[in-house]
PDB file of C-alpha atoms in Angstrom:
ATOM      1  CA  UNK A   1       8.195   0.133 -22.271  1.00  0.00           C
ATOM      2  CA  UNK A   2       6.681  -2.594 -20.255  1.00  0.00           C
ATOM      3  CA  UNK A   3       4.143  -0.985 -17.634  1.00  0.00           C
ATOM      4  CA  UNK A   4       2.988  -3.007 -14.696  1.00  0.00           C
ATOM      5  CA  UNK A   5       1.154  -2.134 -11.274  1.00  0.00           C
ATOM      6  CA  UNK A   6       0.987  -3.045  -7.931  1.00  0.00           C
ATOM      7  CA  UNK A   7      -2.105  -3.312  -6.227  1.00  0.00           C
ATOM      8  CA  UNK A   8      -2.685  -2.967  -2.133  1.00  0.00           C
ATOM      9  CA  UNK A   9      -5.314  -1.217  -0.559  1.00  0.00           C
ATOM     10  CA  UNK A  10      -5.589  -2.179   3.037  1.00  0.00           C
ATOM     11  CA  UNK A  11      -2.831  -2.099   5.779  1.00  0.00           C
ATOM     12  CA  UNK A  12       0.312  -1.224   6.403  1.00  0.00           C
ATOM     13  CA  UNK A  13       2.550  -3.912   7.669  1.00  0.00           C
ATOM     14  CA  UNK A  14       0.520  -5.998   4.561  1.00  0.00           C
ATOM     15  CA  UNK A  15       1.305  -3.263   2.219  1.00  0.00           C
ATOM     16  CA  UNK A  16       5.051  -3.407   3.446  1.00  0.00           C
ATOM     17  CA  UNK A  17       5.180  -7.054   2.708  1.00  0.00           C
ATOM     18  CA  UNK A  18       4.485  -7.010  -0.772  1.00  0.00           C
ATOM     19  CA  UNK A  19       7.493  -4.420  -1.375  1.00  0.00           C
ATOM     20  CA  UNK A  20      10.184  -7.874  -1.437  1.00  0.00           C
ATOM     21  CA  UNK A  21       8.187  -8.346  -5.052  1.00  0.00           C
ATOM     22  CA  UNK A  22       9.201  -5.236  -6.788  1.00  0.00           C
ATOM     23  CA  UNK A  23      12.994  -6.992  -6.543  1.00  0.00           C
ATOM     24  CA  UNK A  24      12.744  -9.840  -9.035  1.00  0.00           C
ATOM     25  CA  UNK A  25      10.153  -7.966 -11.467  1.00  0.00           C
ATOM     26  CA  UNK A  26      13.413  -5.737 -11.475  1.00  0.00           C
ATOM     27  CA  UNK A  27      15.945  -8.413 -11.991  1.00  0.00           C
ATOM     28  CA  UNK A  28      13.878  -9.698 -14.973  1.00  0.00           C
ATOM     29  CA  UNK A  29      12.895  -6.214 -16.988  1.00  0.00           C
ATOM     30  CA  UNK A  30      15.636  -3.795 -15.687  1.00  0.00           C
ATOM     31  CA  UNK A  31      13.654  -0.878 -17.600  1.00  0.00           C
ATOM     32  CA  UNK A  32      10.513  -1.941 -16.874  1.00  0.00           C
ATOM     33  CA  UNK A  33       8.304   0.980 -15.274  1.00  0.00           C
ATOM     34  CA  UNK A  34       6.664  -0.443 -11.986  1.00  0.00           C
ATOM     35  CA  UNK A  35       3.156   1.768 -10.418  1.00  0.00           C
ATOM     36  CA  UNK A  36       1.332   1.124  -7.126  1.00  0.00           C
ATOM     37  CA  UNK A  37      -1.650   1.772  -6.151  1.00  0.00           C
ATOM     38  CA  UNK A  38      -2.547   2.322  -2.852  1.00  0.00           C
ATOM     39  CA  UNK A  39      -4.337   3.761   0.153  1.00  0.00           C
ATOM     40  CA  UNK A  40      -2.862   7.109   1.144  1.00  0.00           C
ATOM     41  CA  UNK A  41      -1.600   6.429   4.744  1.00  0.00           C
ATOM     42  CA  UNK A  42       0.498   3.821   3.394  1.00  0.00           C
ATOM     43  CA  UNK A  43       2.373   6.472   0.821  1.00  0.00           C
ATOM     44  CA  UNK A  44       5.282   7.116   2.399  1.00  0.00           C
ATOM     45  CA  UNK A  45       6.043   3.687   2.807  1.00  0.00           C
ATOM     46  CA  UNK A  46       6.293   3.613  -0.979  1.00  0.00           C
ATOM     47  CA  UNK A  47       7.942   6.930  -1.515  1.00  0.00           C
ATOM     48  CA  UNK A  48      10.949   5.593   0.058  1.00  0.00           C
ATOM     49  CA  UNK A  49      11.190   2.708  -2.729  1.00  0.00           C
ATOM     50  CA  UNK A  50      13.360   3.894  -5.596  1.00  0.00           C
ATOM     51  CA  UNK A  51      12.062   1.367  -7.569  1.00  0.00           C
ATOM     52  CA  UNK A  52       9.398   2.435  -7.940  1.00  0.00           C
ATOM     53  CA  UNK A  53       7.827   5.674 -10.470  1.00  0.00           C
ATOM     54  CA  UNK A  54       4.152   6.652  -9.828  1.00  0.00           C
ATOM     55  CA  UNK A  55       2.847   6.299  -6.860  1.00  0.00           C
ATOM     56  CA  UNK A  56      -1.752   6.094  -8.002  1.00  0.00           C
ATOM     57  CA  UNK A  57      -4.304   6.858  -4.504  1.00  0.00           C
ATOM     58  CA  UNK A  58      -7.097   4.474  -3.658  1.00  0.00           C
ATOM     59  CA  UNK A  59      -9.737   6.243  -2.725  1.00  0.00           C
ATOM     60  CA  UNK A  60     -12.892   4.626  -1.814  1.00  0.00           C
ATOM     61  CA  UNK A  61     -14.664   6.329   0.607  1.00  0.00           C
ATOM     62  CA  UNK A  62     -14.037   9.620  -1.343  1.00  0.00           C
ATOM     63  CA  UNK A  63     -13.803   9.752  -5.581  1.00  0.00           C
ATOM     64  CA  UNK A  64     -13.606   6.035  -6.010  1.00  0.00           C
ATOM     65  CA  UNK A  65     -16.872   4.881  -3.725  1.00  0.00           C
ATOM     66  CA  UNK A  66     -19.684   2.589  -5.426  1.00  0.00           C
ATOM     67  CA  UNK A  67     -20.006   1.596  -8.931  1.00  0.00           C
ATOM     68  CA  UNK A  68     -18.917   5.053  -9.901  1.00  0.00           C
ATOM     69  CA  UNK A  69     -16.059   5.928  -7.679  1.00  0.00           C
ATOM     70  CA  UNK A  70     -14.282   2.123  -9.039  1.00  0.00           C
ATOM     71  CA  UNK A  71     -15.532   3.112 -13.138  1.00  0.00           C
ATOM     72  CA  UNK A  72     -13.462   6.634 -12.978  1.00  0.00           C
ATOM     73  CA  UNK A  73     -10.566   4.465 -11.435  1.00  0.00           C
ATOM     74  CA  UNK A  74     -10.634   1.858 -14.360  1.00  0.00           C
ATOM     75  CA  UNK A  75     -10.378   5.352 -16.519  1.00  0.00           C
ATOM     76  CA  UNK A  76      -7.517   6.799 -14.150  1.00  0.00           C
ATOM     77  CA  UNK A  77      -5.817   2.996 -15.090  1.00  0.00           C
ATOM     78  CA  UNK A  78      -6.931   3.139 -18.191  1.00  0.00           C
ATOM     79  CA  UNK A  79      -5.123   5.970 -19.058  1.00  0.00           C
ATOM     80  CA  UNK A  80      -1.228   4.153 -17.526  1.00  0.00           C
ATOM     81  CA  UNK A  81      -1.588   2.286 -20.352  1.00  0.00           C
ATOM     82  CA  UNK A  82      -0.613  -0.705 -18.176  1.00  0.00           C
ATOM     83  CA  UNK A  83       0.513  -4.173 -19.818  1.00  0.00           C
ATOM     84  CA  UNK A  84      -0.190  -6.437 -16.199  1.00  0.00           C
ATOM     85  CA  UNK A  85      -1.790  -5.313 -12.819  1.00  0.00           C
ATOM     86  CA  UNK A  86      -0.935  -7.492  -9.978  1.00  0.00           C
ATOM     87  CA  UNK A  87      -3.751  -7.498  -7.188  1.00  0.00           C
ATOM     88  CA  UNK A  88      -2.079  -8.637  -3.999  1.00  0.00           C
ATOM     89  CA  UNK A  89      -5.654  -7.662  -2.224  1.00  0.00           C
ATOM     90  CA  UNK A  90      -8.656  -8.992  -4.523  1.00  0.00           C
ATOM     91  CA  UNK A  91     -11.594  -6.851  -3.859  1.00  0.00           C
ATOM     92  CA  UNK A  92     -15.098  -7.307  -6.408  1.00  0.00           C
ATOM     93  CA  UNK A  93     -14.622  -3.704  -7.282  1.00  0.00           C
ATOM     94  CA  UNK A  94     -10.860  -3.009  -7.824  1.00  0.00           C
ATOM     95  CA  UNK A  95     -11.040  -6.406  -9.936  1.00  0.00           C
ATOM     96  CA  UNK A  96     -13.635  -4.485 -11.914  1.00  0.00           C
ATOM     97  CA  UNK A  97     -11.726  -1.254 -11.996  1.00  0.00           C
ATOM     98  CA  UNK A  98      -8.439  -3.808 -14.216  1.00  0.00           C
ATOM     99  CA  UNK A  99     -11.270  -5.366 -15.597  1.00  0.00           C
ATOM    100  CA  UNK A 100     -13.296  -2.386 -17.300  1.00  0.00           C
ATOM    101  CA  UNK A 101      -9.775  -0.864 -18.038  1.00  0.00           C
ATOM    102  CA  UNK A 102      -9.011  -3.150 -19.682  1.00  0.00           C
ATOM    103  CA  UNK A 103      -5.708  -4.340 -19.066  1.00  0.00           C
ATOM    104  CA  UNK A 104      -4.271  -6.998 -20.943  1.00  0.00           C
ATOM    105  CA  UNK A 105      -3.027  -9.024 -18.392  1.00  0.00           C
ATOM    106  CA  UNK A 106      -5.080  -9.472 -14.370  1.00  0.00           C
ATOM    107  CA  UNK A 107      -3.047 -11.043 -11.998  1.00  0.00           C
ATOM    108  CA  UNK A 108      -4.607 -12.302  -8.925  1.00  0.00           C
ATOM    109  CA  UNK A 109      -6.144 -15.235  -6.154  1.00  0.00           C
ATOM    110  CA  UNK A 110      -8.331 -17.869  -7.820  1.00  0.00           C
ATOM    111  CA  UNK A 111     -11.102 -18.507  -5.361  1.00  0.00           C
ATOM    112  CA  UNK A 112     -13.637 -15.744  -5.371  1.00  0.00           C
ATOM    113  CA  UNK A 113     -16.900 -15.404  -7.502  1.00  0.00           C
ATOM    114  CA  UNK A 114     -15.279 -12.402  -8.864  1.00  0.00           C
ATOM    115  CA  UNK A 115     -12.095 -14.082 -10.364  1.00  0.00           C
ATOM    116  CA  UNK A 116     -13.353 -14.815 -13.797  1.00  0.00           C
ATOM    117  CA  UNK A 117     -12.572 -11.098 -14.273  1.00  0.00           C
ATOM    118  CA  UNK A 118      -8.871 -12.037 -14.420  1.00  0.00           C
ATOM    119  CA  UNK A 119      -6.536 -13.174 -16.694  1.00  0.00           C
ATOM    120  CA  UNK A 120      -4.650 -15.733 -14.834  1.00  0.00           C
ATOM    121  CA  UNK A 121      -5.580 -16.811 -11.530  1.00  0.00           C
ATOM    122  CA  UNK A 122      -3.063 -18.126  -8.911  1.00  0.00           C
ATOM    123  CA  UNK A 123      -4.862 -20.779  -6.474  1.00  0.00           C
ATOM    124  CA  UNK A 124      -4.125 -20.126  -3.025  1.00  0.00           C
ATOM    125  CA  UNK A 125      -6.039 -19.713   0.474  1.00  0.00           C
ATOM    126  CA  UNK A 126      -4.508 -17.379   3.143  1.00  0.00           C
ATOM    127  CA  UNK A 127      -6.712 -17.795   5.624  1.00  0.00           C
ATOM    128  CA  UNK A 128      -4.835 -21.053   6.230  1.00  0.00           C
ATOM    129  CA  UNK A 129      -1.929 -19.012   7.100  1.00  0.00           C
ATOM    130  CA  UNK A 130       0.045 -21.830   5.289  1.00  0.00           C
ATOM    131  CA  UNK A 131       3.489 -19.196   4.217  1.00  0.00           C
ATOM    132  CA  UNK A 132       4.040 -16.063   5.330  1.00  0.00           C
ATOM    133  CA  UNK A 133       2.536 -12.913   3.990  1.00  0.00           C
ATOM    134  CA  UNK A 134       5.812 -12.526   1.233  1.00  0.00           C
ATOM    135  CA  UNK A 135       5.620 -15.973   0.352  1.00  0.00           C
ATOM    136  CA  UNK A 136       2.001 -15.457  -0.679  1.00  0.00           C
ATOM    137  CA  UNK A 137       2.926 -11.964  -2.700  1.00  0.00           C
ATOM    138  CA  UNK A 138       5.701 -13.991  -4.338  1.00  0.00           C
ATOM    139  CA  UNK A 139       3.354 -16.771  -5.720  1.00  0.00           C
ATOM    140  CA  UNK A 140       1.048 -13.788  -7.600  1.00  0.00           C
ATOM    141  CA  UNK A 141       4.693 -13.104  -9.663  1.00  0.00           C
ATOM    142  CA  UNK A 142       4.580 -16.733 -11.234  1.00  0.00           C
ATOM    143  CA  UNK A 143       2.216 -16.062 -13.886  1.00  0.00           C
ATOM    144  CA  UNK A 144       5.122 -13.736 -14.889  1.00  0.00           C
ATOM    145  CA  UNK A 145       7.772 -15.461 -13.985  1.00  0.00           C
ATOM    146  CA  UNK A 146       8.778 -18.936 -13.472  1.00  0.00           C
ATOM    147  CA  UNK A 147      12.094 -19.595 -12.042  1.00  0.00           C
ATOM    148  CA  UNK A 148      11.590 -16.714  -8.655  1.00  0.00           C
ATOM    149  CA  UNK A 149      14.130 -16.568  -6.481  1.00  0.00           C
ATOM    150  CA  UNK A 150      14.081 -18.799  -3.164  1.00  0.00           C
ATOM    151  CA  UNK A 151      15.913 -16.918  -0.943  1.00  0.00           C
ATOM    152  CA  UNK A 152      15.166 -13.887   1.963  1.00  0.00           C
ATOM    153  CA  UNK A 153      14.275 -11.114  -0.334  1.00  0.00           C
ATOM    154  CA  UNK A 154      15.529  -7.342   0.337  1.00  0.00           C
ATOM    155  CA  UNK A 155      12.775  -4.903   1.241  1.00  0.00           C
ATOM    156  CA  UNK A 156      14.751  -2.225  -0.386  1.00  0.00           C
ATOM    157  CA  UNK A 157      13.729   0.822   1.920  1.00  0.00           C
ATOM    158  CA  UNK A 158      15.877   4.017   1.050  1.00  0.00           C
ATOM    159  CA  UNK A 159      15.043   6.847   3.590  1.00  0.00           C
ATOM    160  CA  UNK A 160      16.670   9.459   3.251  1.00  0.00           C
ATOM    161  CA  UNK A 161      19.081  11.379   5.267  1.00  0.00           C
ATOM    162  CA  UNK A 162      17.024  13.867   6.465  1.00  0.00           C
ATOM    163  CA  UNK A 163      14.309  11.595   7.594  1.00  0.00           C
ATOM    164  CA  UNK A 164      17.536   9.586   9.232  1.00  0.00           C
ATOM    165  CA  UNK A 165      18.250  12.209  10.822  1.00  0.00           C
ATOM    166  CA  UNK A 166      15.384  14.085  12.542  1.00  0.00           C
ATOM    167  CA  UNK A 167      14.988  10.233  13.945  1.00  0.00           C
ATOM    168  CA  UNK A 168      18.684  10.603  15.616  1.00  0.00           C
ATOM    169  CA  UNK A 169      17.396  14.104  17.082  1.00  0.00           C
ATOM    170  CA  UNK A 170      14.309  12.430  18.556  1.00  0.00           C
ATOM    171  CA  UNK A 171      16.907   9.361  19.764  1.00  0.00           C
ATOM    172  CA  UNK A 172      19.124  12.001  21.722  1.00  0.00           C
ATOM    173  CA  UNK A 173      15.763  14.119  23.430  1.00  0.00           C
ATOM    174  CA  UNK A 174      14.544  11.429  24.799  1.00  0.00           C
ATOM    175  CA  UNK A 175      17.924  10.084  26.207  1.00  0.00           C
ATOM    176  CA  UNK A 176      18.150   6.967  23.538  1.00  0.00           C
ATOM    177  CA  UNK A 177      21.559   6.450  23.191  1.00  0.00           C
ATOM    178  CA  UNK A 178      22.164   2.820  23.110  1.00  0.00           C
ATOM    179  CA  UNK A 179      20.912  -0.633  21.778  1.00  0.00           C
ATOM    180  CA  UNK A 180      16.649  -0.383  21.271  1.00  0.00           C
ATOM    181  CA  UNK A 181      13.912  -2.697  20.596  1.00  0.00           C
ATOM    182  CA  UNK A 182      11.134  -0.246  19.545  1.00  0.00           C
ATOM    183  CA  UNK A 183       7.215  -2.032  20.460  1.00  0.00           C
ATOM    184  CA  UNK A 184       3.922  -1.233  18.817  1.00  0.00           C
ATOM    185  CA  UNK A 185       0.656  -2.518  20.094  1.00  0.00           C
ATOM    186  CA  UNK A 186      -1.750  -1.108  18.387  1.00  0.00           C
ATOM    187  CA  UNK A 187      -3.182  -2.516  15.257  1.00  0.00           C
ATOM    188  CA  UNK A 188      -5.524  -2.393  12.989  1.00  0.00           C
ATOM    189  CA  UNK A 189      -7.503  -5.705  13.652  1.00  0.00           C
ATOM    190  CA  UNK A 190      -6.909  -6.955  10.460  1.00  0.00           C
ATOM    191  CA  UNK A 191      -5.079  -9.919  12.436  1.00  0.00           C
ATOM    192  CA  UNK A 192      -5.026 -11.325  16.054  1.00  0.00           C
ATOM    193  CA  UNK A 193      -2.882  -9.247  18.218  1.00  0.00           C
ATOM    194  CA  UNK A 194      -1.400 -10.101  21.837  1.00  0.00           C
ATOM    195  CA  UNK A 195      -2.784  -9.190  25.313  1.00  0.00           C
ATOM    196  CA  UNK A 196      -1.559  -6.705  27.873  1.00  0.00           C
ATOM    197  CA  UNK A 197      -0.419  -9.284  29.624  1.00  0.00           C
ATOM    198  CA  UNK A 198       2.110 -10.712  26.545  1.00  0.00           C
ATOM    199  CA  UNK A 199       2.903  -7.168  26.180  1.00  0.00           C
ATOM    200  CA  UNK A 200       3.768  -7.170  29.365  1.00  0.00           C
ATOM    201  CA  UNK A 201       6.165 -10.149  29.671  1.00  0.00           C
ATOM    202  CA  UNK A 202       7.418  -9.172  26.448  1.00  0.00           C
ATOM    203  CA  UNK A 203       8.519  -5.160  27.976  1.00  0.00           C
ATOM    204  CA  UNK A 204       9.846  -7.258  31.161  1.00  0.00           C
ATOM    205  CA  UNK A 205      12.113  -9.949  29.132  1.00  0.00           C
ATOM    206  CA  UNK A 206      13.867  -6.851  26.527  1.00  0.00           C
ATOM    207  CA  UNK A 207      14.425  -4.775  29.618  1.00  0.00           C
ATOM    208  CA  UNK A 208      15.661  -7.759  31.861  1.00  0.00           C
ATOM    209  CA  UNK A 209      18.455  -8.331  28.888  1.00  0.00           C
ATOM    210  CA  UNK A 210      19.561  -4.594  29.250  1.00  0.00           C
ATOM    211  CA  UNK A 211      18.283  -3.115  25.957  1.00  0.00           C
ATOM    212  CA  UNK A 212      15.290  -0.218  25.789  1.00  0.00           C
ATOM    213  CA  UNK A 213      11.938  -0.656  25.105  1.00  0.00           C
ATOM    214  CA  UNK A 214      10.529   1.967  22.678  1.00  0.00           C
ATOM    215  CA  UNK A 215       6.470   2.534  22.453  1.00  0.00           C
ATOM    216  CA  UNK A 216       4.916   4.110  20.048  1.00  0.00           C
ATOM    217  CA  UNK A 217       1.880   4.318  18.504  1.00  0.00           C
ATOM    218  CA  UNK A 218      -0.643   6.498  17.407  1.00  0.00           C
ATOM    219  CA  UNK A 219      -2.547   9.239  19.864  1.00  0.00           C
ATOM    220  CA  UNK A 220      -5.300   7.291  20.745  1.00  0.00           C
ATOM    221  CA  UNK A 221      -3.444   4.665  21.317  1.00  0.00           C
ATOM    222  CA  UNK A 222      -1.396   6.456  24.104  1.00  0.00           C
ATOM    223  CA  UNK A 223      -3.370   5.222  27.209  1.00  0.00           C
ATOM    224  CA  UNK A 224      -3.383   1.907  26.439  1.00  0.00           C
ATOM    225  CA  UNK A 225       1.122   2.582  26.386  1.00  0.00           C
ATOM    226  CA  UNK A 226       0.834   4.786  29.677  1.00  0.00           C
ATOM    227  CA  UNK A 227      -0.494   1.858  31.241  1.00  0.00           C
ATOM    228  CA  UNK A 228       1.414  -0.539  29.561  1.00  0.00           C
ATOM    229  CA  UNK A 229       4.470   1.639  31.209  1.00  0.00           C
ATOM    230  CA  UNK A 230       2.915   2.019  34.579  1.00  0.00           C
ATOM    231  CA  UNK A 231       3.935  -1.404  35.315  1.00  0.00           C
ATOM    232  CA  UNK A 232       7.640  -0.921  35.501  1.00  0.00           C
ATOM    233  CA  UNK A 233       9.643   1.264  37.296  1.00  0.00           C
ATOM    234  CA  UNK A 234      12.862   1.038  35.134  1.00  0.00           C
ATOM    235  CA  UNK A 235      13.787   3.736  33.165  1.00  0.00           C
ATOM    236  CA  UNK A 236      14.580   1.042  30.004  1.00  0.00           C
ATOM    237  CA  UNK A 237      11.541   2.256  28.912  1.00  0.00           C
ATOM    238  CA  UNK A 238      10.537   4.704  26.836  1.00  0.00           C
ATOM    239  CA  UNK A 239       7.485   6.256  25.238  1.00  0.00           C
ATOM    240  CA  UNK A 240       7.022   8.113  22.080  1.00  0.00           C
ATOM    241  CA  UNK A 241       3.026   7.059  21.424  1.00  0.00           C
ATOM    242  CA  UNK A 242       1.827   9.916  19.257  1.00  0.00           C
ATOM    243  CA  UNK A 243       5.466  11.710  18.327  1.00  0.00           C
ATOM    244  CA  UNK A 244       6.052  10.838  15.440  1.00  0.00           C
ATOM    245  CA  UNK A 245       4.377  10.264  11.754  1.00  0.00           C
ATOM    246  CA  UNK A 246       4.574   6.924   9.468  1.00  0.00           C
ATOM    247  CA  UNK A 247       7.980   8.098   7.950  1.00  0.00           C
TER     248      UNK A 247
END
């Protein structure tokens, strides 16, 4: 059986935007086994993608720290006997681990000094932002699949019914019974964020449209979100900061 390892070990949003590569792989090889190597905090997303067979955890601050840790990672990857690995977030430790594991086909970008450890190198410079992140990710499939579809691809998340019911309970408890838009002001500083004034304008325009605004975020972002909400006297803004998990 063909076995492919997808590797995305950075942020939640970047992991989410890697998921459209799953569909063309499954369409090309329906019986292919697809595994995903990712950071622990992104696992709740991947657990809801039925086409992903197994999630491997990457722990660079723990068991996979330093050279010794990446040698351990190489051993873990080697034991899975992958035919192909695709590295969507290039890092020297991960590239080294794939090479040391002896994965026959190692796909990644071409412009880093350690790219020689890959077997297939795709030229792209994401810092130029010439494409959407999804398009950059799909480009890394080209060494495997030449006839990639160009239509908008699906994320194919299969959210459990229990989770949907839990969300509905939260919405009902907060009197969110009609259409709403989630605004999540926080980010991990991996990309530019809107300013406070821009978020105020955004929230104001949504509220004026008659739709409710639901603010979300981590506990550490609660003070920031409360300050955004305090600028408005309307009851159209509901603050759920710190009350939700990723799923």
